[in-house]
Coordinates of N, CA and C in Angstrom, one line a residue:
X264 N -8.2 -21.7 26.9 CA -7.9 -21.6 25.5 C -8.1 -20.2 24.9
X265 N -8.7 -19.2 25.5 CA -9.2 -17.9 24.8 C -7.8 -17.2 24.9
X266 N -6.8 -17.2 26.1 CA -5.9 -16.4 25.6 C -4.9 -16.9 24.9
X267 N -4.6 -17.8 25.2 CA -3.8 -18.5 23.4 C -4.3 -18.1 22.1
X268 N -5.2 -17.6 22.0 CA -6.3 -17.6 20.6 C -5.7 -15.9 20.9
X269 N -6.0 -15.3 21.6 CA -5.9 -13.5 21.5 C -4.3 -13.0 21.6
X270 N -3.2 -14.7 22.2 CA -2.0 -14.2 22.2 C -1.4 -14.6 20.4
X271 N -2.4 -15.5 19.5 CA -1.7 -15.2 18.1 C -2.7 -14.7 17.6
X272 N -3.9 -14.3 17.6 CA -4.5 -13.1 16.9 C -3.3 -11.8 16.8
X273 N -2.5 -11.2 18.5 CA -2.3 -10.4 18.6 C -0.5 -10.5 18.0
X274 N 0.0 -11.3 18.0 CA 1.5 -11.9 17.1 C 1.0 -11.9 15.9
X275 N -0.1 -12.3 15.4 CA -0.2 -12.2 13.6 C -0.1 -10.7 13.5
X276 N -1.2 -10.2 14.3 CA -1.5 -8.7 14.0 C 0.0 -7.4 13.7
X277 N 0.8 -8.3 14.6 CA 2.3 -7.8 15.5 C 2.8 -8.0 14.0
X278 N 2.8 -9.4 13.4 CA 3.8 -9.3 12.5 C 3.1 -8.8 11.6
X279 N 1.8 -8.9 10.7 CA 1.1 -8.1 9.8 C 1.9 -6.5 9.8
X280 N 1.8 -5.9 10.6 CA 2.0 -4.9 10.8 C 3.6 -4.4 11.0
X281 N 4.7 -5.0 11.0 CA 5.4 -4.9 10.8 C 5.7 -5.3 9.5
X282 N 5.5 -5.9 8.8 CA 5.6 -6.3 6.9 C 4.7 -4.8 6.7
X283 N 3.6 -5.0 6.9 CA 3.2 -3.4 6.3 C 4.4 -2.3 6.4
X284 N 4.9 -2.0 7.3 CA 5.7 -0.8 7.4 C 6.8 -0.9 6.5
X285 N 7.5 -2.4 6.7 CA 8.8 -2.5 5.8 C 8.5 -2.6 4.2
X286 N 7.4 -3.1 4.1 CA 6.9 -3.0 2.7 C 6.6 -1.4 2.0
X287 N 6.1 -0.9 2.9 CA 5.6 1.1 2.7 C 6.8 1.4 2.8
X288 N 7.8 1.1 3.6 CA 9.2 1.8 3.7 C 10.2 1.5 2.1
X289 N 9.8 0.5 1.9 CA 10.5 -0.2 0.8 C 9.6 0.8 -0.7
X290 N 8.6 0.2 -0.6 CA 8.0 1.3 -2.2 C 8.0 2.7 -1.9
X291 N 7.9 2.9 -0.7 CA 8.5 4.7 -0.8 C 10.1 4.6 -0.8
X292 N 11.0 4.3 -0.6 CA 12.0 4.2 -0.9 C 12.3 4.3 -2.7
X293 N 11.8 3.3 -3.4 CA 12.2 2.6 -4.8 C 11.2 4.2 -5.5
X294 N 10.2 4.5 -5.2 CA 9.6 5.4 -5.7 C 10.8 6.7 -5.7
X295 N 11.1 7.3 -4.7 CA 11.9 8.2 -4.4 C 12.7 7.7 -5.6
X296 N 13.4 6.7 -5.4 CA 14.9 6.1 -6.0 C 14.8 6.3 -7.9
X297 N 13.1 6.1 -8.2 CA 12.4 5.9 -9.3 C 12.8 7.5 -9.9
X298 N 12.1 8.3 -9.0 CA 11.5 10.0 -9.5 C 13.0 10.5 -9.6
X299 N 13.4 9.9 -8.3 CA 15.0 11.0 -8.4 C 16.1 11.0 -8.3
X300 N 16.7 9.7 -8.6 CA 17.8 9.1 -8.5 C 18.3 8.4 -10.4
X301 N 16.8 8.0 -10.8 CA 17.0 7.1 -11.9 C 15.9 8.2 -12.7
X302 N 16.6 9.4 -13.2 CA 15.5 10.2 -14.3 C 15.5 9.1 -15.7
X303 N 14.4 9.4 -16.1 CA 14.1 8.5 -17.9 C 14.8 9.4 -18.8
X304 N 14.9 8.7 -19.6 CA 15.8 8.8 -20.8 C 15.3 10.0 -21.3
X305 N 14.5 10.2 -21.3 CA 13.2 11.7 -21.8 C 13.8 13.1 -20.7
X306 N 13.7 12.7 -19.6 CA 13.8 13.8 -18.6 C 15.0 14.0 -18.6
X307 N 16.3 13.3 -19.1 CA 17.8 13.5 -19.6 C 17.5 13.9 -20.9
X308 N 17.4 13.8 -21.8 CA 17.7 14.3 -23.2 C 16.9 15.9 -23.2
X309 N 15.9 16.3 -22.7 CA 14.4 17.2 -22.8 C 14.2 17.8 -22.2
X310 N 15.1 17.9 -20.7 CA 14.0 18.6 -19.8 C 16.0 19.2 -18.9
X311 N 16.6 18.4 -19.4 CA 18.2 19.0 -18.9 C 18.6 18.3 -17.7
X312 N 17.6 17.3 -17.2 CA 18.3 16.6 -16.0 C 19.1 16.3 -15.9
X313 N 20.4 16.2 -15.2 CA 21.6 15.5 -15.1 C 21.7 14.5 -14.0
X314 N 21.7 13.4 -14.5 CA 22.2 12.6 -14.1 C 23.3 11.6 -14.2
X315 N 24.4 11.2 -13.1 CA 25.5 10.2 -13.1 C 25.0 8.9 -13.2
X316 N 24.2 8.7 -12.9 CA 23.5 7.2 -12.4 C 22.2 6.7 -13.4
X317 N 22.3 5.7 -14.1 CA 21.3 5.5 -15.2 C 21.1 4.1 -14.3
X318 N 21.6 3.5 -13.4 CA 21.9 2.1 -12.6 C 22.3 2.2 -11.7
X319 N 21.1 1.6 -10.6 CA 21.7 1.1 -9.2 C 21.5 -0.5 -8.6
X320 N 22.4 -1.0 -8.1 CA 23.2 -1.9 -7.4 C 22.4 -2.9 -8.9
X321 N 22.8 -2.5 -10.0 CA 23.2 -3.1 -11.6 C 21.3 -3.2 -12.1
X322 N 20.3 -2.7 -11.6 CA 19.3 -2.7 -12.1 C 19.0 -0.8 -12.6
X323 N 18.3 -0.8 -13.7 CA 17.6 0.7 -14.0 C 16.6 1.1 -13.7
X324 N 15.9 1.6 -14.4 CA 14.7 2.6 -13.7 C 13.9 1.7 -14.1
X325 N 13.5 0.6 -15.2 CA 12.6 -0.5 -15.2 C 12.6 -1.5 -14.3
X326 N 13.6 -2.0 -14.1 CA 14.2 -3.1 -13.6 C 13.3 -2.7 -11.4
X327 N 13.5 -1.6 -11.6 CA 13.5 -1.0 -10.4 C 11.5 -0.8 -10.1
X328 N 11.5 -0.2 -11.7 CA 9.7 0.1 -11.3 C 9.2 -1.6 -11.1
X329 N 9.1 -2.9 -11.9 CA 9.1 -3.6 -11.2 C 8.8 -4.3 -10.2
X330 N 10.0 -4.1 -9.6 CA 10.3 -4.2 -8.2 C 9.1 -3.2 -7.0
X331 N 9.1 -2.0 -8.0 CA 8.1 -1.3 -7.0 C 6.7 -2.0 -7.3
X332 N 6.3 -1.9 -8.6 CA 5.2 -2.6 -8.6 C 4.7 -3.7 -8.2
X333 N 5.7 -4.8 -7.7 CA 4.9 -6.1 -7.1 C 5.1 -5.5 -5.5
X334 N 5.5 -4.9 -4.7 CA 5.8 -4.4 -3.5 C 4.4 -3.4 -3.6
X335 N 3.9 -3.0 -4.2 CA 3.3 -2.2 -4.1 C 1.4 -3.1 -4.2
X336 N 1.5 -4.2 -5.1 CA 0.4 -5.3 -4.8 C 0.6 -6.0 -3.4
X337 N 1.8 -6.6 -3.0 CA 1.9 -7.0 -1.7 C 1.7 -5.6 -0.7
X338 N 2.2 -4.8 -0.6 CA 1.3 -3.8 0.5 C -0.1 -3.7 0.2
X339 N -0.5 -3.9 -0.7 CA -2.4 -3.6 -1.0 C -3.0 -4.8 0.0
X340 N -2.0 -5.9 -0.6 CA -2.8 -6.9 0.4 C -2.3 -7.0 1.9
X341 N -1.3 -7.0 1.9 CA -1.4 -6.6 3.7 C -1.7 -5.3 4.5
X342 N -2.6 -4.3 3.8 CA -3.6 -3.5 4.3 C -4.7 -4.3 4.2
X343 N -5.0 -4.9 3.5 CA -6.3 -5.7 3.2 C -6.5 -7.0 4.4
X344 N -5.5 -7.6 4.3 CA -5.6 -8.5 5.6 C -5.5 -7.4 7.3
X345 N -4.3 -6.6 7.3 CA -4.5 -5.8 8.3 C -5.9 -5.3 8.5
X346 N -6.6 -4.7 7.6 CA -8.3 -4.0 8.2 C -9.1 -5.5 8.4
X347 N -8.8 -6.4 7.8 CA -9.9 -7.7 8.7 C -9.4 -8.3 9.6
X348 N -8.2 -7.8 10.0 CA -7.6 -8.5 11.2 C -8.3 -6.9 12.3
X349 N -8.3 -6.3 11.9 CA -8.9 -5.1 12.7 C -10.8 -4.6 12.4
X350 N -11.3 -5.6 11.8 CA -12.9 -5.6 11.5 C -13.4 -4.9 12.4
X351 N -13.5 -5.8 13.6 CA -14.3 -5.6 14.9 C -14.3 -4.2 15.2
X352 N -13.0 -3.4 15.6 CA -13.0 -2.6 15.8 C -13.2 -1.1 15.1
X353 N -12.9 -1.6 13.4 CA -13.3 -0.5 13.0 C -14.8 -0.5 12.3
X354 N -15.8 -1.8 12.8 CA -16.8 -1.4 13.0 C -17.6 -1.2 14.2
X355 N -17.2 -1.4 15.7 CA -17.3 -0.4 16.3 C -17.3 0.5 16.7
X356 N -16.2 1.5 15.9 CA -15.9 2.9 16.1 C -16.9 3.8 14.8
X357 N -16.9 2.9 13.6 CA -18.2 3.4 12.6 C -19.6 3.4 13.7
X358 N -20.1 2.0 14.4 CA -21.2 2.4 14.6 C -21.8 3.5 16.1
X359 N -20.3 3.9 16.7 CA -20.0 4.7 17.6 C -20.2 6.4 16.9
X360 N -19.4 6.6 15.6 CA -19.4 7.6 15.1 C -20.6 8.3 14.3
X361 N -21.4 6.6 13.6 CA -22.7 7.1 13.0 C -23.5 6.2 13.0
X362 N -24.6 6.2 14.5 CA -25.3 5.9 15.0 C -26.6 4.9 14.0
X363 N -27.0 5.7 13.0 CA -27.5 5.3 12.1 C -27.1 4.5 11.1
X364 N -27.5 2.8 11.5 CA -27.2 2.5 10.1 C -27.2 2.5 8.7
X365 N -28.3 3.0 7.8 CA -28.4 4.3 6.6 C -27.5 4.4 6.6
X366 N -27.1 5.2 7.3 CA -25.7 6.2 6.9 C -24.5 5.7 6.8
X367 N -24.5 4.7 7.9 CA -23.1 3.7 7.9 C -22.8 3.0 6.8
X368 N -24.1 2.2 5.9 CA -24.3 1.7 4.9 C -23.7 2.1 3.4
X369 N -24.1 3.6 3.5 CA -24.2 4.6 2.8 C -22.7 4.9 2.5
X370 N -21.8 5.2 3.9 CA -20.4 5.5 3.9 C -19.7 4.6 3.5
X371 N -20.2 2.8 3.9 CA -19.2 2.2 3.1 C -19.3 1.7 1.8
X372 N -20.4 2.1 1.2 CA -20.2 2.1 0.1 C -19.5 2.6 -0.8
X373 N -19.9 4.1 -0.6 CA -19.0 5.0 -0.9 C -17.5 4.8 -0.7
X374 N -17.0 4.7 0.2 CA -15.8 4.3 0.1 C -15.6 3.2 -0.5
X375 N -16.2 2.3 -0.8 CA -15.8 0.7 -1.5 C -15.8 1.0 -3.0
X376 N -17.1 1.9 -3.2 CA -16.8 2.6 -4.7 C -15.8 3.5 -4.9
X377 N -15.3 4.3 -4.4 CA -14.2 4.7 -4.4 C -13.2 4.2 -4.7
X378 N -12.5 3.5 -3.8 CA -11.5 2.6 -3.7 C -11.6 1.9 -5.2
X379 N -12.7 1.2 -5.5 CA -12.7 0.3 -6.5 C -12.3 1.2 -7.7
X380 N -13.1 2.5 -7.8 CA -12.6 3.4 -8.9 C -11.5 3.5 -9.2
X381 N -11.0 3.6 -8.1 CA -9.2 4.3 -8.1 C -8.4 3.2 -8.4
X382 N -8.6 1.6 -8.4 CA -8.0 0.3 -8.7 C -8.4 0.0 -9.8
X383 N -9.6 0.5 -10.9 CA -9.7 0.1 -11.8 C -9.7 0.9 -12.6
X384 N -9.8 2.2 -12.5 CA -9.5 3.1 -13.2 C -8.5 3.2 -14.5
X385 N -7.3 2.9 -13.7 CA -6.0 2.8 -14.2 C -5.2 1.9 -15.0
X386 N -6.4 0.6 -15.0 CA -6.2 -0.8 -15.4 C -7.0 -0.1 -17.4
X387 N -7.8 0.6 -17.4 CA -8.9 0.6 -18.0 C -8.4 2.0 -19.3
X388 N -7.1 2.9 -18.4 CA -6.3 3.8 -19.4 C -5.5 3.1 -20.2

């Protein structure tokens, strides 16, 4: 029964990780499409941009952000399921790197604080 169990641990992992890439390929894509394909009304009137294209395939630069913005909640969470589908090992390599629990403690906090700053920060401007 163990390698059935490690042959869809390792097919979830397989597919997890292929949605991550297509999803990162996709909001870097729409971002690109965002910044420099679909300038705002501001950066056409103000700043001299020229642009042909105020619309692509019949949506605008809202319609578009959007679209990046829930793509961009679904990649949060399939990095988030990706790192607990990979726990084990990336706390073996933490307690490989820093011996000392303290300090491992220490680091993930910090990072967890971190991270949380940079997610709520923005919610809070």
């Amino acid at each position: 029964m163990r390698p059935e169990r490690t042959t869809n641990k390792s097919t979830l992992n397989l597919i997890v990780d292929i949605l991550l890439w297509i999803v990162f390929a996709a909001v870097s894509g729409i971002g690109i499409l965002i910044k420099y394909a679909l300038p705002s009304g501001y950066a056409r009137r103000h700043d001299g941009i020229r642009s042909s294209v105020s619309q692509w395939w019949g949506m605008g630069r809202h319609e578009w952000g959007e679209i990046h913005w829930i793509l961009s909640l679904l990649l949060l969470v399939l990095l988030l399921l990706h790192i607990l589908l990979h726990r084990k090992m990336i706390g073996g390599m933490l307690r490989k790197a820093f011996p000392n629990p303290a300090l491992r403690y220490l680091l993930s906090a910090l990072l967890l604080g971190f991270a949380t700053v940079c997610l709520l920060v923005p919610l809070l401007l």
